[in-house]
């Protein structure tokens, strides 16, 4: 009897292997370059339908669909359909219109039958310094296996099937709605095992709702936050910024990780079931294989694994408005206020850089402790200010 059971078990396993061998191998459809912005944000350049203009899309696992900017839809005179559906994001909930049955074109890759919801991305365009025409999320990822190589800045798109993952690295088995949810161990005053949205479209490390911090008390009440501003679906949102002692992503550990904390009054994140999000400033330290069809994420360390975290703090927010890098807010008591910056100042140059490139200016403001000369125009008059870049660690 025991021998018979063993034979049956062996035959069952052989049957499984035969089924797996019959599963077709994943086929490489296309591989092309992407653009990477500060915080690890990935930008794909493609075209829509038969229009020739190159458009800019954020690649975002934190998006439950696919979307187009309102002005882009109006420019191409796309037919829009109203709906009773809403889209939820950090900063708000909005009713949406759709443009249906569109096609996106990338090198050797045509993605057909896409239903885009329409949203306003003017604030994102001001943040990044160029027009953001849309966000690519679940509607794209659910069709393919997607590899992101942050070292080479290449995206590779495969058909679903048997995929040979890198030997090194770690697997995550996410929970799924339309956004992957992964579980990670974090610790400060105490250790917690929590669920987070896996969000390549968020240019930060971690985001926690205030209720999590208050309920769990794992970050001491006496710890000081600095005030900062983050851009979301509903516009600009004020948040606290501090650090977390430890976090674990699969088998990899990180220490002194910057975290954003905000008052999620609309409970967009779905706390307490979900405890926040893990963003691209952590995820860019791995090359990723994103396999929605099999519900698998694979992360392998890349050359950015030991990049220092961004602890810099200036206390000013600036955006690319009317082709000018314009300061919009200056936090009270911040390094920027002490240096004499005012809302409305136009940044003309940082050090020897006069590029008018907001991404380059942001990078120059990330060197903690450095004194940087900044040329601004105030009421059309040039003023030279010296900013000592602060740190969220102090």
mmCIF file of N, CA and C in Angstrom, residues 2-76:
data_model
loop_
_atom_site.group_PDB
_atom_site.id
_atom_site.type_symbol
_atom_site.label_atom_id
_atom_site.label_comp_id
_atom_site.label_asym_id
_atom_site.label_seq_id
_atom_site.Cartn_x
_atom_site.Cartn_y
_atom_site.Cartn_z
ATOM 1 N N UNK A 2 1.925 1.209 0.841
ATOM 2 C CA UNK A 2 2.810 2.375 0.917
ATOM 3 C C UNK A 2 3.512 2.605 -0.408
ATOM 4 N N UNK A 3 3.931 1.486 -1.075
ATOM 5 C CA UNK A 3 4.581 1.579 -2.374
ATOM 6 C C UNK A 3 3.626 2.156 -3.410
ATOM 7 N N UNK A 4 2.374 1.709 -3.348
ATOM 8 C CA UNK A 4 1.377 2.206 -4.304
ATOM 9 C C UNK A 4 1.163 3.703 -4.163
ATOM 10 N N UNK A 5 1.111 4.177 -2.899
ATOM 11 C CA UNK A 5 0.947 5.622 -2.665
ATOM 12 C C UNK A 5 2.137 6.393 -3.211
ATOM 13 N N UNK A 6 3.323 5.833 -3.034
ATOM 14 C CA UNK A 6 4.538 6.495 -3.524
ATOM 15 C C UNK A 6 4.503 6.605 -5.038
ATOM 16 N N UNK A 7 4.065 5.499 -5.702
ATOM 17 C CA UNK A 7 3.999 5.514 -7.164
ATOM 18 C C UNK A 7 2.971 6.535 -7.651
ATOM 19 N N UNK A 8 1.802 6.571 -6.967
ATOM 20 C CA UNK A 8 0.779 7.549 -7.343
ATOM 21 C C UNK A 8 1.274 8.978 -7.193
ATOM 22 N N UNK A 9 1.989 9.233 -6.077
ATOM 23 C CA UNK A 9 2.537 10.569 -5.842
ATOM 24 C C UNK A 9 3.547 10.933 -6.921
ATOM 25 N N UNK A 10 4.384 9.951 -7.305
ATOM 26 C CA UNK A 10 5.388 10.197 -8.335
ATOM 27 C C UNK A 10 4.719 10.519 -9.667
ATOM 28 N N UNK A 11 3.664 9.725 -10.000
ATOM 29 C CA UNK A 11 2.957 9.975 -11.250
ATOM 30 C C UNK A 11 2.297 11.351 -11.255
ATOM 31 N N UNK A 12 1.755 11.747 -10.079
ATOM 32 C CA UNK A 12 1.125 13.074 -9.956
ATOM 33 C C UNK A 12 2.138 14.179 -10.207
ATOM 34 N N UNK A 13 3.327 14.031 -9.587
ATOM 35 C CA UNK A 13 4.376 15.045 -9.771
ATOM 36 C C UNK A 13 4.842 15.099 -11.215
ATOM 37 N N UNK A 14 4.970 13.912 -11.855
ATOM 38 C CA UNK A 14 5.376 13.886 -13.258
ATOM 39 C C UNK A 14 4.335 14.572 -14.139
ATOM 40 N N UNK A 15 3.045 14.369 -13.760
ATOM 41 C CA UNK A 15 1.969 15.031 -14.492
ATOM 42 C C UNK A 15 2.060 16.532 -14.384
ATOM 43 N N UNK A 16 2.380 17.039 -13.161
ATOM 44 C CA UNK A 16 2.545 18.481 -12.980
ATOM 45 C C UNK A 16 3.692 18.999 -13.817
ATOM 46 N N UNK A 17 4.811 18.269 -13.807
ATOM 47 C CA UNK A 17 5.975 18.706 -14.584
ATOM 48 C C UNK A 17 5.654 18.732 -16.074
ATOM 49 N N UNK A 18 4.874 17.736 -16.520
ATOM 50 C CA UNK A 18 4.497 17.705 -17.930
ATOM 51 C C UNK A 18 3.653 18.919 -18.286
ATOM 52 N N UNK A 19 2.728 19.276 -17.357
ATOM 53 C CA UNK A 19 1.909 20.461 -17.607
ATOM 54 C C UNK A 19 2.772 21.717 -17.659
ATOM 55 N N UNK A 20 3.750 21.832 -16.722
ATOM 56 C CA UNK A 20 4.610 23.003 -16.697
ATOM 57 C C UNK A 20 5.451 23.093 -17.963
ATOM 58 N N UNK A 21 5.908 21.917 -18.448
ATOM 59 C CA UNK A 21 6.728 21.914 -19.656
ATOM 60 C C UNK A 21 5.912 22.308 -20.871
ATOM 61 N N UNK A 22 4.594 22.043 -20.821
ATOM 62 C CA UNK A 22 3.738 22.424 -21.932
ATOM 63 C C UNK A 22 3.435 23.914 -21.934
ATOM 64 N N UNK A 23 3.658 24.569 -20.796
ATOM 65 C CA UNK A 23 3.398 26.006 -20.696
ATOM 66 C C UNK A 23 4.408 26.725 -21.570
ATOM 67 N N UNK A 24 3.994 27.518 -22.542
ATOM 68 C CA UNK A 24 4.948 28.098 -23.498
ATOM 69 C C UNK A 24 5.915 29.066 -22.817
ATOM 70 N N UNK A 25 7.151 29.139 -23.291
ATOM 71 C CA UNK A 25 8.111 30.079 -22.704
ATOM 72 C C UNK A 25 7.711 31.519 -23.002
ATOM 73 N N UNK A 26 8.035 32.402 -22.076
ATOM 74 C CA UNK A 26 7.803 33.831 -22.314
ATOM 75 C C UNK A 26 8.651 34.282 -23.494
ATOM 76 N N UNK A 27 8.054 35.073 -24.355
ATOM 77 C CA UNK A 27 8.742 35.534 -25.563
ATOM 78 C C UNK A 27 9.013 37.029 -25.453
ATOM 79 N N UNK A 28 10.262 37.426 -25.710
ATOM 80 C CA UNK A 28 10.604 38.849 -25.692
ATOM 81 C C UNK A 28 9.927 39.544 -26.868
ATOM 82 N N UNK A 29 9.076 40.509 -26.547
ATOM 83 C CA UNK A 29 8.376 41.268 -27.579
ATOM 84 C C UNK A 29 9.163 42.514 -27.957
ATOM 85 N N UNK A 30 9.648 43.225 -26.942
ATOM 86 C CA UNK A 30 10.343 44.483 -27.196
ATOM 87 C C UNK A 30 11.212 44.856 -26.015
ATOM 88 N N UNK A 31 12.270 45.588 -26.295
ATOM 89 C CA UNK A 31 13.147 46.132 -25.265
ATOM 90 C C UNK A 31 13.584 47.517 -25.709
ATOM 91 N N UNK A 32 13.382 48.519 -24.848
ATOM 92 C CA UNK A 32 13.732 49.883 -25.248
ATOM 93 C C UNK A 32 14.076 50.719 -24.013
ATOM 94 N N UNK A 33 14.662 51.865 -24.264
ATOM 95 C CA UNK A 33 15.153 52.736 -23.192
ATOM 96 C C UNK A 33 13.992 53.462 -22.511
ATOM 97 N N UNK A 34 14.181 53.693 -21.212
ATOM 98 C CA UNK A 34 13.280 54.598 -20.506
ATOM 99 C C UNK A 34 14.082 55.734 -19.903
ATOM 100 N N UNK A 35 13.396 56.780 -19.501
ATOM 101 C CA UNK A 35 14.020 57.923 -18.832
ATOM 102 C C UNK A 35 13.736 57.807 -17.343
ATOM 103 N N UNK A 36 14.758 58.065 -16.538
ATOM 104 C CA UNK A 36 14.591 57.972 -15.090
ATOM 105 C C UNK A 36 14.759 59.348 -14.460
ATOM 106 N N UNK A 37 13.802 59.715 -13.607
ATOM 107 C CA UNK A 37 13.818 61.008 -12.934
ATOM 108 C C UNK A 37 14.238 60.829 -11.480
ATOM 109 N N UNK A 38 14.415 61.951 -10.779
ATOM 110 C CA UNK A 38 14.759 61.889 -9.365
ATOM 111 C C UNK A 38 13.695 61.089 -8.620
ATOM 112 N N UNK A 39 14.154 60.307 -7.650
ATOM 113 C CA UNK A 39 13.242 59.456 -6.903
ATOM 114 C C UNK A 39 12.927 58.148 -7.596
ATOM 115 N N UNK A 40 13.547 57.893 -8.770
ATOM 116 C CA UNK A 40 13.364 56.620 -9.455
ATOM 117 C C UNK A 40 12.168 56.540 -10.372
ATOM 118 N N UNK A 41 11.474 57.652 -10.601
ATOM 119 C CA UNK A 41 10.305 57.649 -11.474
ATOM 120 C C UNK A 41 10.723 57.270 -12.903
ATOM 121 N N UNK A 42 9.974 56.354 -13.517
ATOM 122 C CA UNK A 42 10.260 55.874 -14.870
ATOM 123 C C UNK A 42 9.307 56.540 -15.863
ATOM 124 N N UNK A 43 9.887 57.113 -16.922
ATOM 125 C CA UNK A 43 9.112 57.757 -17.984
ATOM 126 C C UNK A 43 9.295 56.964 -19.272
ATOM 127 N N UNK A 44 8.180 56.574 -19.886
ATOM 128 C CA UNK A 44 8.201 55.929 -21.195
ATOM 129 C C UNK A 44 7.754 56.936 -22.251
ATOM 130 N N UNK A 45 8.435 56.911 -23.402
ATOM 131 C CA UNK A 45 8.099 57.805 -24.507
ATOM 132 C C UNK A 45 7.456 56.981 -25.620
ATOM 133 N N UNK A 46 6.238 57.356 -25.995
ATOM 134 C CA UNK A 46 5.532 56.626 -27.040
ATOM 135 C C UNK A 46 4.573 57.520 -27.781
ATOM 136 N N UNK A 47 3.764 56.938 -28.653
ATOM 137 C CA UNK A 47 2.776 57.694 -29.420
ATOM 138 C C UNK A 47 1.397 57.060 -29.247
ATOM 139 N N UNK A 48 0.383 57.858 -29.526
ATOM 140 C CA UNK A 48 -1.011 57.430 -29.379
ATOM 141 C C UNK A 48 -1.666 57.357 -30.756
ATOM 142 N N UNK A 49 -2.316 56.228 -31.019
ATOM 143 C CA UNK A 49 -3.048 56.019 -32.275
ATOM 144 C C UNK A 49 -2.145 56.331 -33.469
ATOM 145 N N UNK A 50 -2.631 57.170 -34.377
ATOM 146 C CA UNK A 50 -1.829 57.521 -35.554
ATOM 147 C C UNK A 50 -1.170 58.890 -35.429
ATOM 148 N N UNK A 51 -1.253 59.498 -34.233
ATOM 149 C CA UNK A 51 -0.631 60.799 -34.035
ATOM 150 C C UNK A 51 0.889 60.631 -33.969
ATOM 151 N N UNK A 52 1.607 61.606 -34.485
ATOM 152 C CA UNK A 52 3.062 61.490 -34.604
ATOM 153 C C UNK A 52 3.819 62.030 -33.391
ATOM 154 N N UNK A 53 3.160 62.859 -32.573
ATOM 155 C CA UNK A 53 3.855 63.489 -31.451
ATOM 156 C C UNK A 53 4.276 62.446 -30.417
ATOM 157 N N UNK A 54 5.479 62.619 -29.880
ATOM 158 C CA UNK A 54 5.962 61.755 -28.804
ATOM 159 C C UNK A 54 5.362 62.215 -27.482
ATOM 160 N N UNK A 55 4.772 61.282 -26.754
ATOM 161 C CA UNK A 55 4.131 61.575 -25.477
ATOM 162 C C UNK A 55 4.918 60.959 -24.329
ATOM 163 N N UNK A 56 4.705 61.508 -23.133
ATOM 164 C CA UNK A 56 5.450 61.086 -21.944
ATOM 165 C C UNK A 56 4.504 60.442 -20.940
ATOM 166 N N UNK A 57 4.820 59.197 -20.563
ATOM 167 C CA UNK A 57 3.974 58.453 -19.636
ATOM 168 C C UNK A 57 4.785 57.985 -18.434
ATOM 169 N N UNK A 58 4.205 58.139 -17.248
ATOM 170 C CA UNK A 58 4.797 57.585 -16.030
ATOM 171 C C UNK A 58 4.395 56.114 -15.932
ATOM 172 N N UNK A 59 5.383 55.242 -15.697
ATOM 173 C CA UNK A 59 5.117 53.815 -15.517
ATOM 174 C C UNK A 59 4.847 53.573 -14.039
ATOM 175 N N UNK A 60 3.628 53.127 -13.728
ATOM 176 C CA UNK A 60 3.162 53.207 -12.345
ATOM 177 C C UNK A 60 2.403 51.951 -11.932
ATOM 178 N N UNK A 61 3.049 51.093 -11.129
ATOM 179 C CA UNK A 61 2.346 49.932 -10.586
ATOM 180 C C UNK A 61 1.292 50.349 -9.571
ATOM 181 N N UNK A 62 1.332 51.595 -9.130
ATOM 182 C CA UNK A 62 0.334 52.106 -8.198
ATOM 183 C C UNK A 62 -0.929 52.611 -8.874
ATOM 184 N N UNK A 63 -1.009 52.464 -10.189
ATOM 185 C CA UNK A 63 -2.199 52.883 -10.934
ATOM 186 C C UNK A 63 -3.043 51.665 -11.268
ATOM 187 N N UNK A 64 -4.336 51.766 -11.000
ATOM 188 C CA UNK A 64 -5.243 50.651 -11.250
ATOM 189 C C UNK A 64 -5.774 50.595 -12.660
ATOM 190 N N UNK A 65 -5.209 51.363 -13.588
ATOM 191 C CA UNK A 65 -5.697 51.351 -14.965
ATOM 192 C C UNK A 65 -4.681 51.972 -15.895
ATOM 193 N N UNK A 66 -5.141 52.917 -16.707
ATOM 194 C CA UNK A 66 -4.280 53.698 -17.590
ATOM 195 C C UNK A 66 -4.992 55.025 -17.825
ATOM 196 N N UNK A 67 -4.241 56.104 -18.012
ATOM 197 C CA UNK A 67 -4.889 57.413 -18.068
ATOM 198 C C UNK A 67 -4.184 58.353 -19.023
ATOM 199 N N UNK A 68 -4.920 59.380 -19.412
ATOM 200 C CA UNK A 68 -4.405 60.470 -20.238
ATOM 201 C C UNK A 68 -4.667 61.793 -19.539
ATOM 202 N N UNK A 69 -3.767 62.739 -19.766
ATOM 203 C CA UNK A 69 -3.966 64.088 -19.245
ATOM 204 C C UNK A 69 -5.108 64.773 -19.989
ATOM 205 N N UNK A 70 -5.849 65.591 -19.269
ATOM 206 C CA UNK A 70 -6.989 66.295 -19.863
ATOM 207 C C UNK A 70 -6.585 67.123 -21.069
ATOM 208 N N UNK A 71 -5.491 67.898 -20.940
ATOM 209 C CA UNK A 71 -5.075 68.766 -22.046
ATOM 210 C C UNK A 71 -4.624 67.953 -23.252
ATOM 211 N N UNK A 72 -4.001 66.806 -23.027
ATOM 212 C CA UNK A 72 -3.602 65.940 -24.138
ATOM 213 C C UNK A 72 -4.831 65.434 -24.879
ATOM 214 N N UNK A 73 -5.851 65.017 -24.120
ATOM 215 C CA UNK A 73 -7.088 64.534 -24.746
ATOM 216 C C UNK A 73 -7.777 65.646 -25.538
ATOM 217 N N UNK A 74 -7.778 66.863 -24.994
ATOM 218 C CA UNK A 74 -8.400 67.984 -25.700
ATOM 219 C C UNK A 74 -7.613 68.360 -26.950
ATOM 220 N N UNK A 75 -6.296 68.324 -26.848
ATOM 221 C CA UNK A 75 -5.441 68.690 -27.985
ATOM 222 C C UNK A 75 -5.723 67.777 -29.179
ATOM 223 N N UNK A 76 -5.903 66.478 -28.910
ATOM 224 C CA UNK A 76 -6.150 65.530 -30.001
ATOM 225 C C UNK A 76 -7.646 65.366 -30.303
#
